[in-house]
Short mmCIF file of C-alpha atoms in Angstrom, two decimals:
data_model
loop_
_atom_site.label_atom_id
_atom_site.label_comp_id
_atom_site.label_asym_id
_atom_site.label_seq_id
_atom_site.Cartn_x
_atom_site.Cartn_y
_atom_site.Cartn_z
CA UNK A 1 81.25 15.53 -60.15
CA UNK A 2 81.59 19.20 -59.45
CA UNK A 3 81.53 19.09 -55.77
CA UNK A 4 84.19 17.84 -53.69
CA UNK A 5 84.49 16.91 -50.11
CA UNK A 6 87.83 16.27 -48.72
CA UNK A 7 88.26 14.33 -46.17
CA UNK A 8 85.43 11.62 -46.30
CA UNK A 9 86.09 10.63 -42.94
CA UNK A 10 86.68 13.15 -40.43
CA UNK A 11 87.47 12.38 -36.13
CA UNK A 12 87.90 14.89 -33.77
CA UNK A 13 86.68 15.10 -29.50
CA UNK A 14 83.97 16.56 -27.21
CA UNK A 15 84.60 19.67 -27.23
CA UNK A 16 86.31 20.08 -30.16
CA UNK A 17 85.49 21.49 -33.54
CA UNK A 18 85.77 20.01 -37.15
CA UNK A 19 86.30 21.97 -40.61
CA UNK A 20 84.23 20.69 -43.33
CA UNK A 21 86.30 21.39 -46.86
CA UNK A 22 84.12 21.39 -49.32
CA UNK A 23 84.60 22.89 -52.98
CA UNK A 24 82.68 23.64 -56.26
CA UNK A 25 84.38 23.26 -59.67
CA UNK A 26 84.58 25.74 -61.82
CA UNK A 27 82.48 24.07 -64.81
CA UNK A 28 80.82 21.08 -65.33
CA UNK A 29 80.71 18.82 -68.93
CA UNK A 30 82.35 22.28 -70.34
CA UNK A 31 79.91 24.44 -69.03
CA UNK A 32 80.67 27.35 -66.57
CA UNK A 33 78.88 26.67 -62.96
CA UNK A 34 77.13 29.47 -62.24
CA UNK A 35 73.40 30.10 -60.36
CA UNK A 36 73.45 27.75 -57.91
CA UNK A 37 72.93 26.72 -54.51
CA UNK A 38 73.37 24.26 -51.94
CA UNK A 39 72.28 23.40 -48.47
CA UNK A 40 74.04 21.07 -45.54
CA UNK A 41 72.64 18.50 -43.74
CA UNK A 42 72.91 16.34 -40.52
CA UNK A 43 71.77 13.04 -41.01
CA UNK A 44 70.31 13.23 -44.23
CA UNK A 45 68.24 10.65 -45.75
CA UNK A 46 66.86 10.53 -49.12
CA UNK A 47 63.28 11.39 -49.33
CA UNK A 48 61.33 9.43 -52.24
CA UNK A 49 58.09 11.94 -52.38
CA UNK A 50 60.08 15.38 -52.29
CA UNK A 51 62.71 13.47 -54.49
CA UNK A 52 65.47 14.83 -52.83
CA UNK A 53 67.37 14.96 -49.44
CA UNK A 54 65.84 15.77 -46.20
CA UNK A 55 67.52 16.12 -42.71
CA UNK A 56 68.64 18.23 -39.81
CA UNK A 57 69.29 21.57 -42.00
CA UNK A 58 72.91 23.04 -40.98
CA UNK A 59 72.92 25.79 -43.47
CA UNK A 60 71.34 26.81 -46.77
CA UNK A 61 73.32 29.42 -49.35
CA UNK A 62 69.92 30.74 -50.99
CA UNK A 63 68.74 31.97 -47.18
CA UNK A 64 70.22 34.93 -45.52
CA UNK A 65 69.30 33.61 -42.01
CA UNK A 66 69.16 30.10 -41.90
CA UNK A 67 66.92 28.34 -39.38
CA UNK A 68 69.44 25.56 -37.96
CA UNK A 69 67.76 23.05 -35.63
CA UNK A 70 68.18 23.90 -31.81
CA UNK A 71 70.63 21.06 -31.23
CA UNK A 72 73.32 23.06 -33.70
CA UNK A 73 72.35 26.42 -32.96
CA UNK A 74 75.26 28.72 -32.18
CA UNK A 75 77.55 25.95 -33.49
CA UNK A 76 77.30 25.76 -36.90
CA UNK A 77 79.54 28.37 -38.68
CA UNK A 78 79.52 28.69 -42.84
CA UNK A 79 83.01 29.17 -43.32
CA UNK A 80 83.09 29.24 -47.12
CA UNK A 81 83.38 31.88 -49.93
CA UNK A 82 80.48 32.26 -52.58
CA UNK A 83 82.08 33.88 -54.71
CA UNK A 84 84.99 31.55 -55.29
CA UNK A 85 82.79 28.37 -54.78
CA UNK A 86 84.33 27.45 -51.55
CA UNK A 87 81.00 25.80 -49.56
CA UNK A 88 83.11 25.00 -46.63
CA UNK A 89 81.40 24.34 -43.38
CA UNK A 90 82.83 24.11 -39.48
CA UNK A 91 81.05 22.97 -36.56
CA UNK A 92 82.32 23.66 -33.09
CA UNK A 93 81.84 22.51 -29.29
CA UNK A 94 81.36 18.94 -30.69
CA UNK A 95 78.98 16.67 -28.79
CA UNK A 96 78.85 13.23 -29.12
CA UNK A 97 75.16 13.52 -30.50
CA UNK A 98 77.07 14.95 -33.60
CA UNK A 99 78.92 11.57 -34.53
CA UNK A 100 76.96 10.45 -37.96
CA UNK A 101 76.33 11.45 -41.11
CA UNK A 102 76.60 15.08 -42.81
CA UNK A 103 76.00 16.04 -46.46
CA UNK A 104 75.86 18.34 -49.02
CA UNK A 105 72.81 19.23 -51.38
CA UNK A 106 74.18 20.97 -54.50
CA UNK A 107 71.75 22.99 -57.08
CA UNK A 108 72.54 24.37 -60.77
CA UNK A 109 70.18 25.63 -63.28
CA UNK A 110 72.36 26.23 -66.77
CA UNK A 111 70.31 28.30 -68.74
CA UNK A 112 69.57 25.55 -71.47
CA UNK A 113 68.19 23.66 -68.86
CA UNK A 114 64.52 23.07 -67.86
CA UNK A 115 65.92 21.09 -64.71
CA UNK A 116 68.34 22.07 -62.16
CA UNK A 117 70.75 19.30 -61.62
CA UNK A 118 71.35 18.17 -58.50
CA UNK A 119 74.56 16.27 -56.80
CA UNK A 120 75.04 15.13 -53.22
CA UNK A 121 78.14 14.11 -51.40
CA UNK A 122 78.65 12.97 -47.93
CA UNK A 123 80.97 12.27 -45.68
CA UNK A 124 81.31 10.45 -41.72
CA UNK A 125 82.25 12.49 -38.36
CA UNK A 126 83.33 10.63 -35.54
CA UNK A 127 83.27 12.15 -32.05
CA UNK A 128 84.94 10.50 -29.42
CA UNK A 129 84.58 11.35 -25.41
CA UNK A 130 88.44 12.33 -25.18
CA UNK A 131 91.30 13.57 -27.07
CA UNK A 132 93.29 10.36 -25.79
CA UNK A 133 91.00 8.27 -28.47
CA UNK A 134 91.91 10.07 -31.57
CA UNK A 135 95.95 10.53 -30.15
CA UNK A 136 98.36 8.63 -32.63
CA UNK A 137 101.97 7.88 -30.52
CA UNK A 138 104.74 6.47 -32.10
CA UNK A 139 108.21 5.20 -30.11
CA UNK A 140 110.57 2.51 -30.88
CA UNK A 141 111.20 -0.21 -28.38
CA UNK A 142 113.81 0.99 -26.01
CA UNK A 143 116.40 0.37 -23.72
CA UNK A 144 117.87 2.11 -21.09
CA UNK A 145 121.12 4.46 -21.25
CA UNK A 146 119.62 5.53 -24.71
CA UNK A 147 118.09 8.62 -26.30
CA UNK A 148 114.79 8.30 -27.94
CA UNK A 149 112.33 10.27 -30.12
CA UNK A 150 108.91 9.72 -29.19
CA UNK A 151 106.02 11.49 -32.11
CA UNK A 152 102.87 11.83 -31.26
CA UNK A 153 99.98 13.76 -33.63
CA UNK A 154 96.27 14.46 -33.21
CA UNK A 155 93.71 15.33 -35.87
CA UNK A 156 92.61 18.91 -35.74
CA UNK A 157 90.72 21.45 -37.99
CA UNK A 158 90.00 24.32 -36.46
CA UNK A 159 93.29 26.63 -36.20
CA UNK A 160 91.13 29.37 -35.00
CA UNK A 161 90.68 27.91 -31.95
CA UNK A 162 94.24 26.67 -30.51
CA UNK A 163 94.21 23.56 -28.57
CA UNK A 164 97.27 22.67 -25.80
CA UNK A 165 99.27 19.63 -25.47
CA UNK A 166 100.76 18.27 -22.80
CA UNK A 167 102.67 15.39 -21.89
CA UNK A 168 102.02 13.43 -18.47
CA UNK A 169 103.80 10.72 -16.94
CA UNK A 170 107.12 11.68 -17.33
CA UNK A 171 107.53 12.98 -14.11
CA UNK A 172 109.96 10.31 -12.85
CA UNK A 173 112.31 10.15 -16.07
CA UNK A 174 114.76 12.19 -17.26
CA UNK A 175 113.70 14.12 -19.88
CA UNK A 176 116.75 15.74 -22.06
CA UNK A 177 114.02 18.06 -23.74
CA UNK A 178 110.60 18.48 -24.73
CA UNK A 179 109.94 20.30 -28.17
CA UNK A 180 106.44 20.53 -29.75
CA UNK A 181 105.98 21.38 -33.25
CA UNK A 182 102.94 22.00 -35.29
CA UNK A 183 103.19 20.40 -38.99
CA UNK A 184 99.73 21.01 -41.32
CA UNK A 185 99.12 18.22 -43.47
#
């Protein structure tokens, strides 16, 4: 296929925001990709008498001001390049109306072709009411008299807009040092 979404699953908070990655090859069956077009969708279902996919319309390459439903307006960012086939999309202020499904329409007409092929890929966002839901901890059993490491990490897209951690609880212990560090996977 020459359109890739990465992840397929993606989970992030109220709130929050979520980067779409989403990427065109450069050819397809050894033919260069070039005059097409795509559009993003919310909730897209296939639609047998259009013969092709229908939904809440995020964002549409082949219009210069795309008319995004109310419940996404001022939300819904393109965050791609054209010309290097990036088709990357982010959404921000999540609500949890936006947990479903989101996909991709992609459009080429080759020049040999009477037909523009078509491709569709899709992937799942999850939006949960807190950051606490999506938090990953990990600590080893422990004893007392003895220093631990305790890891936690959180999934998060949008390095635009900086989120803060904190820890709570620890009010009462004796904490040698806190350090927070920021890895990109």
């Amino acid at each position: 296929k020459p359109l890739s979404l990465t992840p397929q699953i993606l989970s992030a908070w109220e709130g929050s925001c979520v980067f779409i990655s989403c990427n065109i090859k450069e050819e397809y069956e050894s033919r260069s990709i070039n005059q097409w077009s795509f559009a993003w969708y919310f909730e897209p279902s296939f639609d047998s008498t259009l013969n092709d996919y229908s939904g809440t319309l995020l964002y549409n390459s082949n219009q210069t001001a795309t008319e995004v439903s109310s419940e996404f307006s001022n939300r819904v960012k393109f965050w791609g390049d054209l010309g290097s086939k990036n088709c990357s999309l982010k959404i921000s202020q999540l609500r949890l109306s936006d947990k479903g499904l989101y996909g991709i329409r992609l459009y080429w007409v080759h020049g040999e072709l009477k037909t523009p092929m078509k491709w569709f890929e899709k992937l799942d966002i999850n939006v949960h009411e807190t950051p606490s839901e999506v938090i990953k901890t990990m600590s080893p059993e422990m004893e007392e008299q003895k220093e631990y490491t305790v890891a936690c990490s959180i999934p998060y897209h949008c390095f635009d807009e900086p989120i803060k951690l904190s820890i709570q609880g620890l009010e009462d212990h004796h904490v040698l040092s806190q350090k927070l560090t920021t890895k990109i996977q």
